[in-house]
Each structure stands twice: as C-alpha cells, then as structure tokens.
Amino acid sequence: MKKILASGLTILLLTACGSEQTGTGHEAETSDQTEVKEVDQKQSEGPETEVSESEANEKEEPSKEVVQTKDYKINEANWSIEPIGEANPKVVLLTIDDAPDQHALQMAKGLKELNAPAIFFVNGHFLDTPEEKETLKKIHDLGFMIGNHTYSHSSLRDLSPEEQKEEILSVSDLVESITGERPQFFRAPFGQNTDYSRELAAEEKMSLMNWTYGYDWEKQYQNKAAITDIMVNSPYLIDGANLLMHDRTWTSEALTDIVKGLRAKGYETLDPHRIKTIE
C-alpha cells in the first residue's frame, strides 16, 4: 500500500501515490496554452441536384471552432488553482492517481454522471495489456484529461537522467498511442521533481502539478465514511484546492459523496481543460 502525507495551505507536499513520504518545498512551471476543438457542422440533406462549384461553396457552412477558455492557472506556492480575471475563485480540482488500476473506469463513470471533471494521472505499468489500454481509452472518451505519472512510480531522484527520460516519455508515448493526445500535466512520484524532470516536462509542454491535500493512503481513512469526511472537511480545504485521490476501493466508494459534499459547501469542480498549460 502506497503512502503519502498530505500537504496544506502552507505546507507543500513532496509526496505522491504509493509508499508516500512527507515533504515540503516544491516548484511549479506553468504557462499558457489554448486548446482548440473543432466541431463538425452537419449539412442538411436534400434531393441530389447539379449545382455549380460556386453555388456549392456558397451553400456549404464552414466548420466552427470552439475555443476552450483558459481562465485558471496553477499557483506555484501551494499548487492550488487560481482564477484569472473574473473566473469563479470557489473551485476545487479533482485528481486521481495510480490509474487505471482496478477502479478508475468506475470512478470516471461516476464522475461523468455528476458532471464532475477530473484528471486521471496514469502509470505505465497499468497500461501493459490490451484490456488496460482499452480502459484508459474509455476514460479518455468520457471526456477526462489524462496526466503523466511516470511508468513505474519510482523516485526520480534515484534515477539517472536517461532513466528519468524513459520513465516519463514512455508514458506520454503510450497515452498518445491510446488516446491520440499527449498529457498536458506531469505529476512526479512522491511529488519529487528533479532539475532534469522539470526541463523534460517543459520540453514536452507538460505543466508540473502536485497537490494541496489528500488522505486516502493513510490507514485511518481507508473506509468510505472516513475518507468522505476528511476530504470534505479538511482544514486545508481552500478556494482552488487541488485534491489528491487514488484508484482505491474506499475512494471509489466515497467519490460521489465527496463531490456532493464539496458542492454543498459551494465549490465548483473545475474542468482541468480551463487551466493554462505550456504552449
């Protein structure tokens, strides 16, 4: 069972999923990125008639572009999410690490029913089989953003630059081969980036992301009631809190109640596509 210690408003975690450790003092690298999605316009059907090329061009409706507003940014001091301009400050970001293990797809489906966006941070060792790859594709097709959490969840500080590169790029390559998109966010195991991982993430146009708090690796919170209560009532819950959860049985069971509890407190679950990333 992997352990991590939660960070707070003033304490920055150096931990991530799996045999987590306590730590402080992270850096973040963020910048702007605009994601553009094309929406195909269906042409009305009618009887087949001969028309000139100019008439056809006049009748054809051009496709329209929907530009995703990038109205939030990552706060480098505590890894919370801050509004830009007039965006709603009372938001939380949901993130699920160590996916797709046993519960990620179920968690994604539950979040979809609640219209609650999230980032699923994946490990490459959970993408070794066709079944696991299909699970990830289903999560992505439900509309969820996929983040890079390295291949084996090893501490990057214990690896050479060449090994770090393989840990990171192999996952980005896998995710792209499965979903057609490369990850926009990178979360280092244990929250422990290195100078090299920062440089490589920037080259890959991935923004670094750690978290504000999380608890589901601690023994006292490994049941539905306990993890629900602490995630909703944590003393570290603030506007823009970046919530760390994992692909775990108790977290999966509690996820709906966690989202409903946060919303009852007035928090919006933020779509991560609205966060500025590296161009």
Short mmCIF file of C-alpha atoms in Angstrom, two decimals:
data_model
loop_
_atom_site.label_atom_id
_atom_site.label_comp_id
_atom_site.label_asym_id
_atom_site.label_seq_id
_atom_site.Cartn_x
_atom_site.Cartn_y
_atom_site.Cartn_z
CA MET A 1 0.00 0.00 0.00
CA LYS A 2 1.45 3.28 -1.08
CA LYS A 3 1.71 6.06 1.45
CA ILE A 4 1.70 9.83 1.06
CA LEU A 5 1.35 12.60 3.59
CA ALA A 6 -0.95 15.44 2.77
CA SER A 7 0.23 18.99 2.38
CA GLY A 8 -1.70 22.02 3.39
CA LEU A 9 -2.15 25.63 2.61
CA THR A 10 1.30 26.49 3.82
CA ILE A 11 3.00 23.09 3.76
CA LEU A 12 3.83 21.83 0.28
CA LEU A 13 3.78 18.08 -0.13
CA LEU A 14 6.70 16.23 -1.63
CA THR A 15 4.68 13.07 -1.63
CA ALA A 16 2.63 11.26 -4.21
CA CYS A 17 0.82 8.00 -4.50
CA GLY A 18 2.44 4.80 -3.38
CA SER A 19 4.60 4.42 -0.25
CA GLU A 20 4.33 8.19 0.16
CA GLN A 21 6.59 10.38 2.27
CA THR A 22 6.25 13.79 3.94
CA GLY A 23 7.99 16.79 2.45
CA THR A 24 7.88 20.48 1.58
CA GLY A 25 9.28 22.99 -0.90
CA HIS A 26 8.10 22.30 -4.47
CA GLU A 27 8.44 24.39 -7.58
CA ALA A 28 5.98 24.59 -10.43
CA GLU A 29 6.30 25.55 -14.03
CA THR A 30 3.17 26.80 -15.79
CA SER A 31 2.41 28.84 -18.85
CA ASP A 32 -0.37 29.46 -21.29
CA GLN A 33 -1.85 27.06 -23.76
CA THR A 34 -5.03 27.38 -25.75
CA GLU A 35 -6.73 24.18 -26.69
CA VAL A 36 -8.92 24.36 -29.75
CA LYS A 37 -11.53 21.78 -30.54
CA GLU A 38 -13.17 21.57 -33.94
CA VAL A 39 -16.90 20.95 -34.14
CA ASP A 40 -18.14 19.45 -37.38
CA GLN A 41 -21.24 21.02 -38.83
CA LYS A 42 -23.71 18.61 -40.43
CA GLN A 43 -25.09 19.64 -43.77
CA SER A 44 -28.84 19.39 -44.32
CA GLU A 45 -29.89 16.58 -46.58
CA GLY A 46 -31.89 17.16 -49.72
CA PRO A 47 -32.53 15.81 -53.21
CA GLU A 48 -29.49 15.30 -55.40
CA THR A 49 -29.26 18.16 -57.89
CA GLU A 50 -26.49 19.50 -60.05
CA VAL A 51 -25.10 22.81 -58.83
CA SER A 52 -22.15 24.86 -59.91
CA GLU A 53 -18.97 24.86 -57.82
CA SER A 54 -19.56 28.45 -56.80
CA GLU A 55 -23.13 27.67 -55.71
CA ALA A 56 -21.90 24.70 -53.70
CA ASN A 57 -19.33 26.83 -51.94
CA GLU A 58 -21.96 29.44 -51.12
CA LYS A 59 -24.30 26.83 -49.64
CA GLU A 60 -21.64 24.99 -47.63
CA GLU A 61 -21.50 26.03 -43.99
CA PRO A 62 -17.94 26.45 -42.74
CA SER A 63 -16.95 24.47 -39.66
CA LYS A 64 -16.83 26.47 -36.46
CA GLU A 65 -14.18 26.44 -33.78
CA VAL A 66 -14.90 26.23 -30.08
CA VAL A 67 -12.07 27.74 -28.06
CA GLN A 68 -11.72 26.44 -24.51
CA THR A 69 -11.33 29.39 -22.19
CA LYS A 70 -8.09 29.22 -20.20
CA ASP A 71 -9.17 31.23 -17.19
CA TYR A 72 -7.26 29.47 -14.38
CA LYS A 73 -3.60 28.96 -13.55
CA ILE A 74 -1.55 26.87 -11.14
CA ASN A 75 -0.31 28.69 -8.04
CA GLU A 76 3.35 27.75 -7.73
CA ALA A 77 3.39 28.41 -3.98
CA ASN A 78 0.90 25.79 -2.83
CA TRP A 79 -0.26 24.00 -6.02
CA SER A 80 -3.77 25.39 -5.76
CA ILE A 81 -5.66 26.63 -8.80
CA GLU A 82 -6.22 30.37 -9.11
CA PRO A 83 -8.74 32.23 -11.27
CA ILE A 84 -7.64 34.66 -13.95
CA GLY A 85 -9.74 37.77 -14.20
CA GLU A 86 -13.37 37.26 -13.27
CA ALA A 87 -13.35 33.44 -13.12
CA ASN A 88 -15.03 31.84 -10.12
CA PRO A 89 -12.46 31.52 -7.29
CA LYS A 90 -14.50 28.94 -5.34
CA VAL A 91 -13.39 25.83 -7.20
CA VAL A 92 -11.65 22.55 -6.45
CA LEU A 93 -9.67 20.36 -8.83
CA LEU A 94 -10.21 16.59 -8.62
CA THR A 95 -7.23 14.39 -9.46
CA ILE A 96 -6.98 10.59 -9.40
CA ASP A 97 -3.51 8.97 -9.27
CA ASP A 98 -2.26 5.44 -9.94
CA ALA A 99 -4.69 4.83 -12.77
CA PRO A 100 -6.01 2.81 -14.41
CA ASP A 101 -5.75 0.13 -11.74
CA GLN A 102 -8.94 -1.60 -10.58
CA HIS A 103 -11.42 1.22 -10.04
CA ALA A 104 -10.51 4.08 -12.39
CA LEU A 105 -13.15 3.36 -15.02
CA GLN A 106 -15.88 3.02 -12.39
CA MET A 107 -14.72 6.28 -10.83
CA ALA A 108 -14.77 8.00 -14.22
CA LYS A 109 -18.29 6.81 -14.93
CA GLY A 110 -19.48 8.03 -11.53
CA LEU A 111 -17.87 11.42 -12.04
CA LYS A 112 -19.40 11.65 -15.51
CA GLU A 113 -22.87 11.12 -14.07
CA LEU A 114 -22.18 14.00 -11.68
CA ASN A 115 -20.73 16.18 -14.45
CA ALA A 116 -17.59 16.42 -12.32
CA PRO A 117 -14.37 16.78 -14.39
CA ALA A 118 -11.05 15.38 -13.17
CA ILE A 119 -7.51 14.49 -14.21
CA PHE A 120 -6.54 10.82 -14.17
CA PHE A 121 -2.77 10.55 -13.66
CA VAL A 122 -1.63 7.24 -15.14
CA ASN A 123 1.30 4.90 -14.56
CA GLY A 124 2.72 2.98 -17.49
CA HIS A 125 2.76 -0.31 -15.63
CA PHE A 126 -1.04 -0.14 -15.60
CA LEU A 127 -1.06 0.07 -19.41
CA ASP A 128 0.73 -3.16 -20.28
CA THR A 129 -2.22 -5.18 -21.61
CA PRO A 130 -4.81 -4.55 -24.34
CA GLU A 131 -7.51 -4.57 -21.66
CA GLU A 132 -5.76 -1.89 -19.62
CA LYS A 133 -5.24 0.25 -22.71
CA GLU A 134 -8.91 -0.09 -23.59
CA THR A 135 -9.83 1.00 -20.07
CA LEU A 136 -7.77 4.15 -20.46
CA LYS A 137 -9.34 4.88 -23.83
CA LYS A 138 -12.79 4.60 -22.28
CA ILE A 139 -11.83 7.04 -19.51
CA HIS A 140 -10.50 9.50 -22.07
CA ASP A 141 -13.56 9.07 -24.29
CA LEU A 142 -15.74 10.00 -21.33
CA GLY A 143 -14.06 13.40 -21.50
CA PHE A 144 -11.45 13.13 -18.77
CA MET A 145 -7.97 14.59 -19.06
CA ILE A 146 -5.10 12.11 -18.78
CA GLY A 147 -1.92 13.10 -16.92
CA ASN A 148 1.56 11.56 -16.81
CA HIS A 149 2.63 9.92 -13.53
CA THR A 150 5.69 8.01 -14.85
CA TYR A 151 5.97 4.37 -15.86
CA SER A 152 6.91 2.59 -12.64
CA HIS A 153 6.27 5.22 -9.95
CA SER A 154 9.94 5.25 -8.96
CA SER A 155 11.51 8.19 -7.17
CA LEU A 156 13.04 10.31 -9.91
CA ARG A 157 15.77 11.45 -7.54
CA ASP A 158 17.14 7.90 -7.51
CA LEU A 159 17.32 7.67 -11.30
CA SER A 160 19.79 8.87 -13.90
CA PRO A 161 18.64 11.44 -16.46
CA GLU A 162 18.37 8.66 -19.06
CA GLU A 163 16.20 6.58 -16.73
CA GLN A 164 14.03 9.57 -15.88
CA LYS A 165 13.55 10.25 -19.58
CA GLU A 166 12.39 6.70 -20.18
CA GLU A 167 10.03 6.81 -17.17
CA ILE A 168 8.37 9.99 -18.43
CA LEU A 169 8.43 9.78 -22.22
CA SER A 170 7.30 6.16 -22.37
CA VAL A 171 4.07 7.15 -20.62
CA SER A 172 3.45 10.16 -22.84
CA ASP A 173 4.02 7.95 -25.89
CA LEU A 174 1.64 5.31 -24.53
CA VAL A 175 -1.08 7.81 -23.72
CA GLU A 176 -0.81 9.37 -27.16
CA SER A 177 -0.97 5.98 -28.89
CA ILE A 178 -4.13 5.13 -26.94
CA THR A 179 -5.98 8.45 -26.82
CA GLY A 180 -4.45 10.47 -29.64
CA GLU A 181 -3.33 13.18 -27.21
CA ARG A 182 -0.15 13.66 -25.20
CA PRO A 183 -0.50 14.57 -21.50
CA GLN A 184 -0.53 18.26 -20.60
CA PHE A 185 0.25 17.73 -16.91
CA PHE A 186 3.06 15.85 -15.17
CA ARG A 187 2.93 14.68 -11.56
CA ALA A 188 6.17 13.22 -10.23
CA PRO A 189 6.01 10.24 -7.88
CA PHE A 190 6.11 11.46 -4.28
CA GLY A 191 5.90 15.00 -5.67
CA GLN A 192 9.68 14.86 -6.06
CA ASN A 193 10.78 16.55 -9.25
CA THR A 194 14.40 16.93 -10.29
CA ASP A 195 16.04 19.63 -12.35
CA TYR A 196 16.03 17.22 -15.27
CA SER A 197 12.36 16.23 -14.91
CA ARG A 198 11.40 19.90 -14.86
CA GLU A 199 13.37 20.55 -18.02
CA LEU A 200 11.97 17.48 -19.76
CA ALA A 201 8.39 18.30 -18.77
CA ALA A 202 8.82 21.81 -20.19
CA GLU A 203 10.23 20.40 -23.43
CA GLU A 204 7.23 18.09 -23.62
CA LYS A 205 4.90 21.04 -22.95
CA MET A 206 3.66 19.47 -19.71
CA SER A 207 2.94 21.68 -16.71
CA LEU A 208 4.06 20.37 -13.32
CA MET A 209 1.30 19.60 -10.84
CA ASN A 210 1.43 18.42 -7.24
CA TRP A 211 -1.50 18.89 -4.82
CA THR A 212 -2.97 20.74 -1.85
CA TYR A 213 -4.07 17.76 0.23
CA GLY A 214 -5.00 14.09 0.15
CA TYR A 215 -5.55 11.34 2.71
CA ASP A 216 -6.66 8.05 1.18
CA TRP A 217 -3.31 6.28 1.71
CA GLU A 218 -3.49 6.75 5.49
CA LYS A 219 -4.89 3.76 7.36
CA GLN A 220 -7.45 5.70 9.39
CA TYR A 221 -9.06 6.97 6.17
CA GLN A 222 -9.27 3.68 4.32
CA ASN A 223 -13.04 3.39 4.52
CA LYS A 224 -15.86 5.22 2.79
CA ALA A 225 -17.11 7.28 5.73
CA ALA A 226 -13.71 8.42 6.94
CA ILE A 227 -12.30 9.45 3.57
CA THR A 228 -15.53 11.26 2.67
CA ASP A 229 -15.48 13.25 5.89
CA ILE A 230 -11.83 14.32 5.71
CA MET A 231 -11.89 15.24 2.01
CA VAL A 232 -14.95 17.45 2.52
CA ASN A 233 -14.00 18.88 5.91
CA SER A 234 -10.21 19.06 5.74
CA PRO A 235 -8.70 22.14 7.39
CA TYR A 236 -6.73 22.56 4.17
CA LEU A 237 -9.82 22.98 2.00
CA ILE A 238 -9.49 26.39 0.36
CA ASP A 239 -10.62 28.10 -2.81
CA GLY A 240 -8.74 26.39 -5.63
CA ALA A 241 -7.73 23.35 -3.58
CA ASN A 242 -6.02 20.66 -5.68
CA LEU A 243 -7.35 17.38 -4.29
CA LEU A 244 -5.26 14.21 -4.49
CA MET A 245 -7.06 10.87 -4.55
CA HIS A 246 -6.16 7.41 -5.80
CA ASP A 247 -7.56 4.42 -7.62
CA ARG A 248 -8.54 2.67 -4.38
CA THR A 249 -11.61 0.76 -3.24
CA TRP A 250 -12.59 3.12 -0.42
CA THR A 251 -12.00 6.24 -2.51
CA SER A 252 -14.08 4.83 -5.34
CA GLU A 253 -16.90 4.07 -2.92
CA ALA A 254 -16.75 7.57 -1.43
CA LEU A 255 -16.23 9.62 -4.60
CA THR A 256 -19.87 10.53 -5.21
CA ASP A 257 -20.35 11.66 -1.62
CA ILE A 258 -17.10 13.63 -1.73
CA VAL A 259 -18.21 15.56 -4.80
CA LYS A 260 -21.68 16.19 -3.37
CA GLY A 261 -20.20 17.29 -0.05
CA LEU A 262 -17.84 19.77 -1.72
CA ARG A 263 -20.65 21.15 -3.84
CA ALA A 264 -22.84 21.53 -0.77
CA LYS A 265 -20.13 23.85 0.53
CA GLY A 266 -20.39 25.91 -2.64
CA TYR A 267 -17.38 24.56 -4.51
CA GLU A 268 -17.39 24.07 -8.27
CA THR A 269 -15.49 21.06 -9.62
CA LEU A 270 -13.15 22.66 -12.13
CA ASP A 271 -12.64 21.39 -15.67
CA PRO A 272 -8.84 20.98 -15.97
CA HIS A 273 -9.04 21.97 -19.63
CA ARG A 274 -9.53 25.52 -18.33
CA ILE A 275 -6.09 25.58 -16.67
CA LYS A 276 -3.31 27.32 -18.59
CA THR A 277 -0.53 24.99 -19.66
CA ILE A 278 2.69 25.27 -21.63
CA GLU A 279 2.32 26.16 -25.31
#
